[in-house]
mmCIF file of C-alpha atoms in Angstrom:
data_model
loop_
_atom_site.group_PDB
_atom_site.id
_atom_site.type_symbol
_atom_site.label_atom_id
_atom_site.label_comp_id
_atom_site.label_asym_id
_atom_site.label_seq_id
_atom_site.Cartn_x
_atom_site.Cartn_y
_atom_site.Cartn_z
ATOM 1 C CA MET A 90 9.775 22.050 13.523
ATOM 2 C CA ILE A 91 7.562 19.015 13.423
ATOM 3 C CA ASN A 92 8.331 16.366 16.208
ATOM 4 C CA VAL A 93 7.662 12.841 14.955
ATOM 5 C CA ALA A 94 7.469 9.553 16.665
ATOM 6 C CA ILE A 95 7.772 6.114 15.029
ATOM 7 C CA VAL A 96 5.776 3.305 16.498
ATOM 8 C CA GLY A 97 7.161 -0.231 15.219
ATOM 9 C CA THR A 98 10.926 -0.286 14.254
ATOM 10 C CA GLY A 99 11.004 -3.267 11.993
ATOM 11 C CA ASN A 100 12.070 -3.287 8.296
ATOM 12 C CA ILE A 101 9.679 -0.621 6.888
ATOM 13 C CA ALA A 102 10.414 1.876 9.631
ATOM 14 C CA ASN A 103 14.044 2.296 8.064
ATOM 15 C CA MET A 104 12.306 3.757 5.036
ATOM 16 C CA HIS A 105 10.426 6.323 7.302
ATOM 17 C CA VAL A 106 13.530 7.210 9.260
ATOM 18 C CA LYS A 107 15.595 7.732 6.057
ATOM 19 C CA GLY A 108 12.888 9.851 4.625
ATOM 20 C CA LEU A 109 12.495 12.007 7.585
ATOM 21 C CA LEU A 110 16.191 12.454 7.929
ATOM 22 C CA GLU A 111 16.152 14.109 4.454
ATOM 23 C CA PHE A 112 14.334 17.144 5.897
ATOM 24 C CA PRO A 113 16.085 18.171 9.078
ATOM 25 C CA GLU A 114 15.161 21.656 8.871
ATOM 26 C CA ARG A 115 11.568 20.693 8.868
ATOM 27 C CA CYS A 116 11.091 17.700 11.285
ATOM 28 C CA LYS A 117 12.770 15.959 14.019
ATOM 29 C CA ILE A 118 12.363 12.252 15.386
ATOM 30 C CA VAL A 119 11.784 12.695 19.077
ATOM 31 C CA ALA A 120 10.718 9.055 19.921
ATOM 32 C CA LEU A 121 11.023 5.502 18.758
ATOM 33 C CA CYS A 122 8.655 2.894 20.186
ATOM 34 C CA ASP A 123 8.621 -0.936 19.793
ATOM 35 C CA ILE A 124 7.387 -3.918 22.069
ATOM 36 C CA TYR A 125 11.001 -4.937 21.600
ATOM 37 C CA PRO A 126 12.760 -1.702 22.697
ATOM 38 C CA GLU A 127 16.035 -3.132 21.945
ATOM 39 C CA LYS A 128 15.190 -2.940 18.307
ATOM 40 C CA ALA A 129 14.306 0.743 18.901
ATOM 41 C CA GLU A 130 17.677 1.207 20.684
ATOM 42 C CA ALA A 131 19.379 -0.281 17.689
ATOM 43 C CA MET A 132 17.611 1.958 15.220
ATOM 44 C CA LYS A 133 18.503 5.096 17.305
ATOM 45 C CA GLU A 134 22.240 3.928 17.113
ATOM 46 C CA LYS A 135 22.146 2.931 13.532
ATOM 47 C CA TYR A 136 20.954 6.329 12.442
ATOM 48 C CA GLN A 137 22.510 8.375 15.180
ATOM 49 C CA ILE A 138 19.349 9.983 16.094
ATOM 50 C CA LYS A 139 20.028 12.335 18.971
ATOM 51 C CA ASP A 140 17.753 13.623 21.829
ATOM 52 C CA CYS A 141 15.338 10.617 20.966
ATOM 53 C CA GLU A 142 13.326 8.755 23.683
ATOM 54 C CA ILE A 143 12.905 5.059 23.575
ATOM 55 C CA PHE A 144 9.497 3.559 24.596
ATOM 56 C CA ALA A 145 8.137 0.095 24.952
ATOM 57 C CA ASP A 146 4.434 0.817 24.414
ATOM 58 C CA HIS A 147 2.703 3.557 22.395
ATOM 59 C CA LYS A 148 0.465 4.604 25.228
ATOM 60 C CA SER A 149 3.202 5.345 27.732
ATOM 61 C CA MET A 150 4.875 7.267 24.838
ATOM 62 C CA LEU A 151 1.649 9.292 24.281
ATOM 63 C CA GLU A 152 1.198 9.986 27.914
ATOM 64 C CA SER A 153 5.001 11.121 28.398
ATOM 65 C CA ASP A 154 6.260 14.740 28.459
ATOM 66 C CA VAL A 155 7.664 14.244 25.007
ATOM 67 C CA LYS A 156 6.091 16.641 22.530
ATOM 68 C CA ILE A 157 4.923 14.759 19.513
ATOM 69 C CA ASP A 158 3.209 16.356 16.420
ATOM 70 C CA VAL A 159 3.116 13.379 14.208
ATOM 71 C CA VAL A 160 3.053 9.602 14.746
ATOM 72 C CA HIS A 161 4.237 7.338 12.052
ATOM 73 C CA VAL A 162 2.551 3.854 12.530
ATOM 74 C CA CYS A 163 4.924 1.069 11.253
ATOM 75 C CA THR A 164 3.575 -2.045 13.216
ATOM 76 C CA PRO A 165 1.862 -5.274 11.990
ATOM 77 C CA PRO A 166 -1.367 -4.458 10.550
ATOM 78 C CA TYR A 167 -3.518 -5.887 13.420
ATOM 79 C CA VAL A 168 -2.709 -2.804 15.534
ATOM 80 C CA HIS A 169 -2.810 -0.072 12.818
ATOM 81 C CA SER A 170 -6.297 1.171 13.836
ATOM 82 C CA SER A 171 -5.789 1.055 17.775
ATOM 83 C CA ILE A 172 -2.473 2.858 17.550
ATOM 84 C CA SER A 173 -3.623 5.478 15.079
ATOM 85 C CA ILE A 174 -6.744 6.192 17.029
ATOM 86 C CA ASP A 175 -4.914 6.528 20.370
ATOM 87 C CA SER A 176 -2.408 8.743 18.829
ATOM 88 C CA MET A 177 -5.152 10.974 17.106
ATOM 89 C CA ASN A 178 -7.203 11.160 20.342
ATOM 90 C CA ALA A 179 -3.843 12.468 22.040
ATOM 91 C CA GLY A 180 -3.956 15.280 19.470
ATOM 92 C CA CYS A 181 -1.316 13.866 17.150
ATOM 93 C CA ASN A 182 -1.442 13.631 13.237
ATOM 94 C CA VAL A 183 -0.854 10.259 12.044
ATOM 95 C CA LEU A 184 0.724 8.823 9.019
ATOM 96 C CA CYS A 185 -0.097 5.068 8.891
ATOM 97 C CA GLU A 186 1.666 2.301 6.984
ATOM 98 C CA LYS A 187 -0.133 -0.065 4.551
ATOM 99 C CA PRO A 188 -2.735 -1.383 4.896
ATOM 100 C CA LEU A 189 -4.521 1.407 6.663
ATOM 101 C CA ALA A 190 -6.554 -1.066 8.742
ATOM 102 C CA ALA A 191 -7.874 -4.645 8.832
ATOM 103 C CA SER A 192 -11.437 -3.866 8.114
ATOM 104 C CA ILE A 193 -13.809 -1.155 6.625
ATOM 105 C CA GLU A 194 -15.210 -0.769 10.126
ATOM 106 C CA GLU A 195 -11.780 0.170 11.586
ATOM 107 C CA CYS A 196 -11.098 2.513 8.543
ATOM 108 C CA ASN A 197 -14.406 4.321 9.660
ATOM 109 C CA GLU A 198 -13.213 4.499 13.140
ATOM 110 C CA MET A 199 -9.919 6.045 12.175
ATOM 111 C CA LEU A 200 -11.654 8.587 9.932
ATOM 112 C CA GLU A 201 -13.985 9.501 12.784
ATOM 113 C CA ALA A 202 -11.033 10.127 15.088
ATOM 114 C CA GLU A 203 -9.219 12.200 12.516
ATOM 115 C CA LYS A 204 -12.367 14.440 12.155
ATOM 116 C CA LYS A 205 -13.296 14.517 15.878
ATOM 117 C CA ASN A 206 -9.571 15.561 16.940
ATOM 118 C CA GLY A 207 -9.031 18.010 13.845
ATOM 119 C CA VAL A 208 -5.767 16.181 12.916
ATOM 120 C CA VAL A 209 -4.575 14.748 9.675
ATOM 121 C CA LEU A 210 -4.507 10.993 8.671
ATOM 122 C CA GLY A 211 -2.357 10.060 5.977
ATOM 123 C CA ALA A 212 -2.075 6.602 4.280
ATOM 124 C CA ILE A 213 1.267 5.178 3.062
ATOM 125 C CA ALA A 214 0.991 4.374 -0.554
ATOM 126 C CA GLN A 215 4.525 5.614 -1.529
ATOM 127 C CA ASN A 216 4.360 3.987 -5.131
ATOM 128 C CA ARG A 217 2.390 6.999 -6.267
ATOM 129 C CA PHE A 218 5.647 8.870 -5.677
ATOM 130 C CA ARG A 219 7.507 6.608 -8.004
ATOM 131 C CA ASN A 220 8.342 8.536 -11.253
ATOM 132 C CA GLY A 221 6.971 5.798 -13.587
ATOM 133 C CA VAL A 222 3.664 5.689 -11.737
ATOM 134 C CA TYR A 223 3.542 9.570 -11.344
ATOM 135 C CA LYS A 224 4.097 10.040 -15.068
ATOM 136 C CA LEU A 225 1.629 7.258 -16.225
ATOM 137 C CA LYS A 226 -1.217 9.009 -14.161
ATOM 138 C CA LYS A 227 -0.087 12.544 -15.805
ATOM 139 C CA LEU A 228 -0.141 10.817 -19.297
ATOM 140 C CA LEU A 229 -3.588 9.115 -18.593
ATOM 141 C CA ASP A 230 -5.045 12.315 -17.455
ATOM 142 C CA SER A 231 -3.699 13.966 -20.582
ATOM 143 C CA GLY A 232 -6.346 12.102 -22.652
ATOM 144 C CA LEU A 233 -3.615 11.177 -25.439
ATOM 145 C CA ALA A 234 -4.226 7.428 -24.897
ATOM 146 C CA GLY A 235 -8.073 7.985 -24.763
ATOM 147 C CA LYS A 236 -10.451 6.403 -22.480
ATOM 148 C CA LEU A 237 -9.328 3.648 -20.142
ATOM 149 C CA CYS A 238 -10.828 0.445 -21.031
ATOM 150 C CA PHE A 239 -9.089 -2.282 -19.088
ATOM 151 C CA ALA A 240 -6.377 -2.399 -16.447
ATOM 152 C CA GLU A 241 -3.880 -5.105 -15.617
ATOM 153 C CA VAL A 242 -2.250 -5.198 -12.181
ATOM 154 C CA GLU A 243 0.756 -7.164 -11.711
ATOM 155 C CA SER A 244 1.721 -7.410 -7.870
ATOM 156 C CA ALA A 245 4.131 -10.147 -8.379
ATOM 157 C CA TRP A 246 6.410 -10.627 -5.585
ATOM 158 C CA TRP A 247 8.504 -13.679 -4.151
ATOM 159 C CA ARG A 248 8.976 -14.687 -0.723
ATOM 160 C CA ALA A 249 10.769 -17.609 0.780
ATOM 161 C CA HIS A 250 9.191 -20.247 2.798
ATOM 162 C CA SER A 251 10.937 -18.635 5.919
ATOM 163 C CA TYR A 252 9.351 -15.312 5.190
ATOM 164 C CA TYR A 253 6.164 -16.558 7.115
ATOM 165 C CA ASP A 254 8.143 -17.922 10.022
ATOM 166 C CA LEU A 255 7.899 -14.507 11.871
ATOM 167 C CA TRP A 256 5.201 -14.916 14.655
ATOM 168 C CA TRP A 257 2.717 -12.516 13.240
ATOM 169 C CA ARG A 258 2.939 -13.167 9.454
ATOM 170 C CA GLY A 259 0.866 -15.716 7.791
ATOM 171 C CA THR A 260 -2.038 -15.546 10.218
ATOM 172 C CA TRP A 261 -5.552 -13.995 9.387
ATOM 173 C CA GLU A 262 -5.855 -12.643 12.837
ATOM 174 C CA LYS A 263 -2.432 -10.740 12.957
ATOM 175 C CA GLU A 264 -1.331 -10.117 9.470
ATOM 176 C CA GLY A 265 -4.916 -9.752 8.076
ATOM 177 C CA GLY A 266 -4.194 -11.705 4.939
ATOM 178 C CA GLY A 267 -1.627 -12.576 2.379
ATOM 179 C CA PRO A 268 -0.358 -10.687 -0.492
ATOM 180 C CA THR A 269 -3.684 -9.469 -1.573
ATOM 181 C CA LEU A 270 -3.686 -7.162 1.518
ATOM 182 C CA ASN A 271 -0.163 -6.672 2.370
ATOM 183 C CA HIS A 272 1.709 -6.495 -1.060
ATOM 184 C CA ALA A 273 -0.933 -5.777 -3.787
ATOM 185 C CA VAL A 274 -2.326 -2.845 -1.583
ATOM 186 C CA HIS A 275 0.194 -0.644 -3.310
ATOM 187 C CA HIS A 276 -0.986 -1.593 -6.869
ATOM 188 C CA ILE A 277 -4.528 -1.411 -5.841
ATOM 189 C CA ASP A 278 -4.070 2.136 -4.458
ATOM 190 C CA MET A 279 -2.516 2.676 -7.928
ATOM 191 C CA LEU A 280 -5.618 1.243 -9.655
ATOM 192 C CA ASN A 281 -7.928 3.273 -7.643
ATOM 193 C CA TRP A 282 -5.935 6.342 -8.498
ATOM 194 C CA MET A 283 -5.868 5.708 -12.098
ATOM 195 C CA MET A 284 -9.519 4.601 -12.482
ATOM 196 C CA GLY A 285 -10.746 7.673 -10.530
ATOM 197 C CA CYS A 286 -14.085 5.793 -9.781
ATOM 198 C CA GLU A 287 -15.359 2.893 -7.676
ATOM 199 C CA PRO A 288 -15.721 -0.497 -8.806
ATOM 200 C CA THR A 289 -19.092 -2.261 -8.995
ATOM 201 C CA GLU A 290 -18.475 -5.890 -9.233
ATOM 202 C CA VAL A 291 -15.745 -8.152 -8.009
ATOM 203 C CA ILE A 292 -15.006 -11.948 -8.557
ATOM 204 C CA ALA A 293 -11.847 -13.719 -7.144
ATOM 205 C CA MET A 294 -10.061 -16.810 -6.535
ATOM 206 C CA LEU A 295 -7.540 -17.421 -3.458
ATOM 207 C CA SER A 296 -4.953 -20.162 -3.097
ATOM 208 C CA ASN A 297 -1.800 -21.099 -1.186
ATOM 209 C CA VAL A 298 0.726 -22.918 -3.485
ATOM 210 C CA MET A 299 3.933 -22.647 -1.914
ATOM 211 C CA HIS A 300 3.865 -21.731 1.851
ATOM 212 C CA ASP A 301 2.536 -24.385 4.137
ATOM 213 C CA ASN A 302 3.532 -22.470 7.260
ATOM 214 C CA ALA A 303 0.798 -19.904 6.517
ATOM 215 C CA GLU A 304 -2.894 -19.951 7.029
ATOM 216 C CA VAL A 305 -3.280 -17.053 4.510
ATOM 217 C CA GLU A 306 -3.275 -17.063 0.674
ATOM 218 C CA ASP A 307 0.078 -16.702 -1.220
ATOM 219 C CA ILE A 308 -1.717 -15.968 -4.625
ATOM 220 C CA SER A 309 -4.987 -14.459 -5.680
ATOM 221 C CA VAL A 310 -6.481 -13.422 -8.844
ATOM 222 C CA ALA A 311 -9.336 -11.116 -9.196
ATOM 223 C CA CYS A 312 -11.398 -9.407 -11.834
ATOM 224 C CA VAL A 313 -13.276 -6.117 -11.303
ATOM 225 C CA LYS A 314 -15.715 -4.147 -13.313
ATOM 226 C CA TYR A 315 -16.929 -0.605 -13.185
ATOM 227 C CA LYS A 316 -19.933 1.299 -13.969
ATOM 228 C CA ASP A 317 -18.820 2.344 -17.436
ATOM 229 C CA ASN A 318 -18.207 -1.361 -18.208
ATOM 230 C CA SER A 319 -14.403 -0.856 -17.911
ATOM 231 C CA MET A 320 -12.682 -3.923 -16.071
ATOM 232 C CA ALA A 321 -9.527 -4.543 -14.336
ATOM 233 C CA ARG A 322 -7.544 -7.902 -13.509
ATOM 234 C CA ILE A 323 -5.426 -7.964 -10.346
ATOM 235 C CA LEU A 324 -2.675 -10.522 -9.663
ATOM 236 C CA SER A 325 -1.495 -10.646 -6.122
ATOM 237 C CA SER A 326 1.439 -13.038 -5.479
ATOM 238 C CA VAL A 327 4.432 -13.949 -3.312
ATOM 239 C CA VAL A 328 5.449 -16.911 -5.580
ATOM 240 C CA HIS A 329 6.665 -15.001 -8.676
ATOM 241 C CA HIS A 330 10.382 -15.216 -9.384
ATOM 242 C CA GLY A 331 11.887 -12.026 -10.456
ATOM 243 C CA GLU A 332 9.308 -9.853 -8.805
ATOM 244 C CA GLU A 333 8.158 -8.187 -11.896
ATOM 245 C CA GLN A 334 5.573 -5.763 -10.998
ATOM 246 C CA GLY A 335 3.635 -3.054 -12.828
ATOM 247 C CA ILE A 336 0.212 -1.718 -14.232
ATOM 248 C CA SER A 337 -0.713 -1.842 -17.845
ATOM 249 C CA LEU A 338 -3.683 0.301 -19.131
ATOM 250 C CA GLN A 339 -5.430 -0.571 -22.305
ATOM 251 C CA CYS A 340 -7.119 2.643 -23.343
ATOM 252 C CA GLU A 341 -9.183 3.393 -26.520
ATOM 253 C CA LYS A 342 -6.201 4.804 -28.473
ATOM 254 C CA ALA A 343 -3.173 3.107 -26.924
ATOM 255 C CA LYS A 344 -1.704 0.869 -24.195
ATOM 256 C CA ILE A 345 0.418 2.691 -21.773
ATOM 257 C CA SER A 346 2.150 1.071 -18.709
ATOM 258 C CA VAL A 347 4.551 0.923 -15.851
ATOM 259 C CA PRO A 348 7.409 0.046 -16.649
ATOM 260 C CA PHE A 349 6.933 2.584 -19.327
ATOM 261 C CA ASP A 350 5.892 1.179 -22.754
ATOM 262 C CA VAL A 351 3.377 2.366 -25.348
ATOM 263 C CA LYS A 352 1.625 0.454 -28.065
ATOM 264 C CA ALA A 353 -0.917 1.956 -30.524
ATOM 265 C CA GLU A 354 -2.629 0.163 -33.174
ATOM 266 C CA ILE A 355 -4.339 1.455 -36.369
ATOM 267 C CA GLY A 356 -6.903 -0.453 -38.295
ATOM 268 C CA GLN A 357 -7.090 -1.496 -41.802
ATOM 269 C CA ALA A 358 -10.314 -1.382 -43.786
ATOM 270 C CA ASN A 359 -10.887 -5.118 -42.793
ATOM 271 C CA GLY A 360 -10.540 -4.211 -39.041
ATOM 272 C CA PHE A 361 -7.285 -6.014 -38.450
ATOM 273 C CA PRO A 362 -4.252 -3.886 -37.199
ATOM 274 C CA LYS A 363 -1.996 -2.251 -39.545
ATOM 275 C CA GLU A 364 1.715 -3.428 -39.500
ATOM 276 C CA GLY A 365 3.919 -0.987 -37.488
ATOM 277 C CA GLY A 366 0.815 0.567 -35.472
ATOM 278 C CA ASN A 367 0.087 4.161 -35.191
ATOM 279 C CA THR A 368 3.620 5.527 -35.197
ATOM 280 C CA GLU A 369 2.584 9.197 -35.127
ATOM 281 C CA LEU A 370 0.428 8.591 -31.678
ATOM 282 C CA ILE A 371 3.303 6.497 -30.429
ATOM 283 C CA LYS A 372 5.872 9.353 -30.895
ATOM 284 C CA GLU A 373 3.205 11.956 -29.510
ATOM 285 C CA ILE A 374 2.836 9.910 -26.298
ATOM 286 C CA THR A 375 6.361 9.061 -25.734
ATOM 287 C CA ASP A 376 7.381 12.637 -26.267
ATOM 288 C CA TYR A 377 4.680 13.735 -23.762
ATOM 289 C CA TYR A 378 5.708 11.288 -21.127
ATOM 290 C CA ASN A 379 9.392 12.275 -21.617
ATOM 291 C CA SER A 380 8.550 15.898 -21.085
ATOM 292 C CA ILE A 381 7.251 15.281 -17.681
ATOM 293 C CA PRO A 382 9.682 16.393 -14.988
ATOM 294 C CA ASP A 383 11.020 13.916 -12.542
ATOM 295 C CA LEU A 384 9.830 14.171 -9.049
ATOM 296 C CA LYS A 385 12.228 15.797 -6.682
ATOM 297 C CA TYR A 386 11.627 12.829 -4.077
ATOM 298 C CA GLU A 387 10.580 9.421 -4.668
ATOM 299 C CA GLY A 388 9.100 6.581 -2.550
ATOM 300 C CA HIS A 389 8.475 7.140 1.199
ATOM 301 C CA THR A 390 10.570 10.173 1.080
ATOM 302 C CA GLY A 391 8.291 11.582 -1.556
ATOM 303 C CA GLU A 392 5.375 10.784 0.457
ATOM 304 C CA ILE A 393 6.782 12.066 3.821
ATOM 305 C CA ASP A 394 7.736 15.437 1.910
ATOM 306 C CA ASN A 395 4.122 15.693 0.634
ATOM 307 C CA TYR A 396 2.654 14.884 4.139
ATOM 308 C CA LEU A 397 4.925 17.553 5.914
ATOM 309 C CA THR A 398 3.998 20.003 3.275
ATOM 310 C CA ALA A 399 0.262 19.406 3.982
ATOM 311 C CA LEU A 400 0.868 19.947 7.723
ATOM 312 C CA GLU A 401 2.967 23.141 7.095
ATOM 313 C CA ASN A 402 0.358 24.644 4.745
ATOM 314 C CA GLY A 403 -2.906 23.352 6.322
ATOM 315 C CA THR A 404 -3.737 21.314 3.185
ATOM 316 C CA ARG A 405 -4.683 17.749 2.498
ATOM 317 C CA PRO A 406 -1.859 15.379 1.603
ATOM 318 C CA LEU A 407 -2.037 13.464 -1.689
ATOM 319 C CA ILE A 408 -2.975 10.197 -0.040
ATOM 320 C CA THR A 409 -5.580 10.559 2.644
ATOM 321 C CA GLY A 410 -7.140 8.251 5.234
ATOM 322 C CA GLU A 411 -10.146 8.187 2.759
ATOM 323 C CA ASP A 412 -7.925 6.722 0.074
ATOM 324 C CA GLY A 413 -6.584 3.909 2.389
ATOM 325 C CA LYS A 414 -10.110 2.998 2.986
ATOM 326 C CA ARG A 415 -10.894 2.803 -0.649
ATOM 327 C CA THR A 416 -8.148 0.584 -0.944
ATOM 328 C CA ILE A 417 -9.420 -1.683 1.931
ATOM 329 C CA GLU A 418 -12.883 -1.599 0.474
ATOM 330 C CA LEU A 419 -11.597 -3.367 -2.912
ATOM 331 C CA ILE A 420 -9.326 -5.739 -0.891
ATOM 332 C CA THR A 421 -12.356 -6.699 1.373
ATOM 333 C CA ALA A 422 -14.416 -7.370 -1.662
ATOM 334 C CA ILE A 423 -11.640 -9.683 -3.157
ATOM 335 C CA TYR A 424 -11.479 -11.565 -0.045
ATOM 336 C CA ALA A 425 -15.379 -11.733 0.333
ATOM 337 C CA ALA A 426 -15.638 -13.117 -3.340
ATOM 338 C CA GLY A 427 -12.816 -15.509 -2.920
ATOM 339 C CA ILE A 428 -14.122 -16.776 0.375
ATOM 340 C CA MET A 429 -17.747 -17.118 -0.652
ATOM 341 C CA LYS A 430 -16.989 -18.268 -4.312
ATOM 342 C CA LYS A 431 -19.343 -15.842 -5.681
ATOM 343 C CA GLN A 432 -19.610 -12.294 -7.164
ATOM 344 C CA VAL A 433 -19.643 -9.344 -4.804
ATOM 345 C CA GLU A 434 -21.306 -6.020 -5.396
ATOM 346 C CA MET A 435 -19.651 -2.856 -4.490
ATOM 347 C CA PRO A 436 -19.639 -0.616 -2.648
ATOM 348 C CA ILE A 437 -19.769 -2.923 0.262
ATOM 349 C CA SER A 438 -22.527 -1.867 2.823
ATOM 350 C CA MET A 439 -21.949 -1.670 6.679
ATOM 351 C CA ASP A 440 -24.881 -4.086 6.749
ATOM 352 C CA SER A 441 -22.520 -6.599 5.166
ATOM 353 C CA GLU A 442 -20.659 -8.964 7.747
ATOM 354 C CA PHE A 443 -17.459 -8.543 5.617
ATOM 355 C CA ALA A 444 -17.466 -4.788 6.385
ATOM 356 C CA HIS A 445 -16.889 -5.664 10.075
ATOM 357 C CA THR A 446 -13.693 -6.617 12.161
ATOM 358 C CA GLY A 447 -13.273 -10.154 12.521
ATOM 359 C CA THR A 448 -15.351 -11.622 9.840
ATOM 360 C CA ILE A 449 -12.483 -12.345 7.302
ATOM 361 C CA VAL A 450 -10.626 -13.719 10.197
ATOM 362 C CA ASN A 451 -13.559 -16.198 11.108
ATOM 363 C CA LYS A 452 -14.555 -17.133 7.632
ATOM 364 C CA ALA A 453 -11.279 -17.309 5.598
ATOM 365 C CA PRO A 454 -9.907 -20.719 4.756
ATOM 366 C CA HIS A 455 -6.855 -21.946 6.540
ATOM 367 C CA PHE A 456 -4.869 -23.184 3.691
ATOM 368 C CA TYR A 457 -2.378 -24.600 6.327
ATOM 369 C CA GLU A 458 -1.915 -24.100 10.083
ATOM 370 C CA LYS A 459 1.022 -22.124 11.524
ATOM 371 C CA LYS A 460 2.514 -24.636 13.917
ATOM 372 C CA GLU A 461 5.993 -22.938 14.556
ATOM 373 C CA SER A 462 7.337 -19.339 14.544
ATOM 374 C CA VAL A 463 10.335 -17.040 15.214
ATOM 375 C CA GLU A 464 10.059 -13.984 17.452
ATOM 376 C CA ASN A 465 12.352 -11.578 15.259
ATOM 377 C CA PHE A 466 14.604 -11.990 12.237
ATOM 378 C CA ALA A 467 18.264 -10.957 11.765
ATOM 379 C CA ASP A 468 18.718 -7.531 10.357
ATOM 380 C CA GLU A 469 18.956 -8.461 6.640
ATOM 381 C CA SER A 470 18.077 -6.779 3.438
ATOM 382 C CA PHE A 471 14.378 -6.549 2.145
ATOM 383 C CA THR A 472 12.760 -5.517 -1.233
ATOM 384 C CA VAL A 473 10.194 -2.894 -1.534
ATOM 385 C CA GLY A 474 9.178 -3.302 -5.367
ATOM 386 C CA ASN A 475 10.647 -3.715 -8.682
ATOM 387 C CA TYR A 476 9.299 -1.466 -11.598
ATOM 388 C CA LYS A 477 11.947 -1.762 -13.912
#
């Protein structure tokens, strides 16, 4: 039995609890921790979690007599690194919510703690465990669509003005950034997974067009280039009505995407596309996609299952701390390019000031100043993505 503690009992922690409760024979929630302990108590009551201790800070939890094998870190981003490192130094494995950390430097410190303590650090990127995303990766790897030439990432969300009223949101220091870091992190992980290689050049623009209670951007657009001359465009937004998200891959032979769609052109002698396209290839790709079995578990439950399996079998989870760091590297490059208004070369060296904690906080533009805030929101519904 794997004993699990959850630090941070806000919205996203619900997804972790629901996922963990799917596997009562494999794991048990033994501790809930929140700087607002009444929120942890409410979560314990809501899910009827028995024999679960409540703590107001993670250090007292780690120093207690409660036996903990894994800590799920579900706090605001600015403390992901410190809580994860403290937990790993206490001998616990860690599954950390996105984004893994606020800087490349903090990612390195987390990876060093993982290695030093012989534990397993996992990074939440649950959308790899969506059937559509998982099947798109399988389809891409099959080679049926040919070489990947251009990827388009649509991380299009909508958040009301009040979203940034929460005390830690909308500040460079506490949230670390806007949708580029906290929403597109999902799609940037997908992009890295699909591309299978590191970018070499990044250009970007940042803006805030709808939320004058936030210092951070509420929209960004980036263009990324790779060593083989393939490219990607990344839209990160919380101003898009309808929250229509996805990733589209323009490959040598066909376009494939999430939500699933396939287009395949075939040329005439004059180079223009033939009407109707390559119907044979479209059918072959569609049949292959439909033949891929669905995942047993999706979303957070799927990733939790994979992470528990890695601990049980002594293997590596699908999404490691290294994967989380790669995502932060590309996000850092987008911010650096947007802040400096010039092209950024990758990989970002540790000699670069942008690799270090605090640089983005100190150099990023304050689109607006956050003048008022609320301590907590009422327990209302929230969205975790729309890929339909």
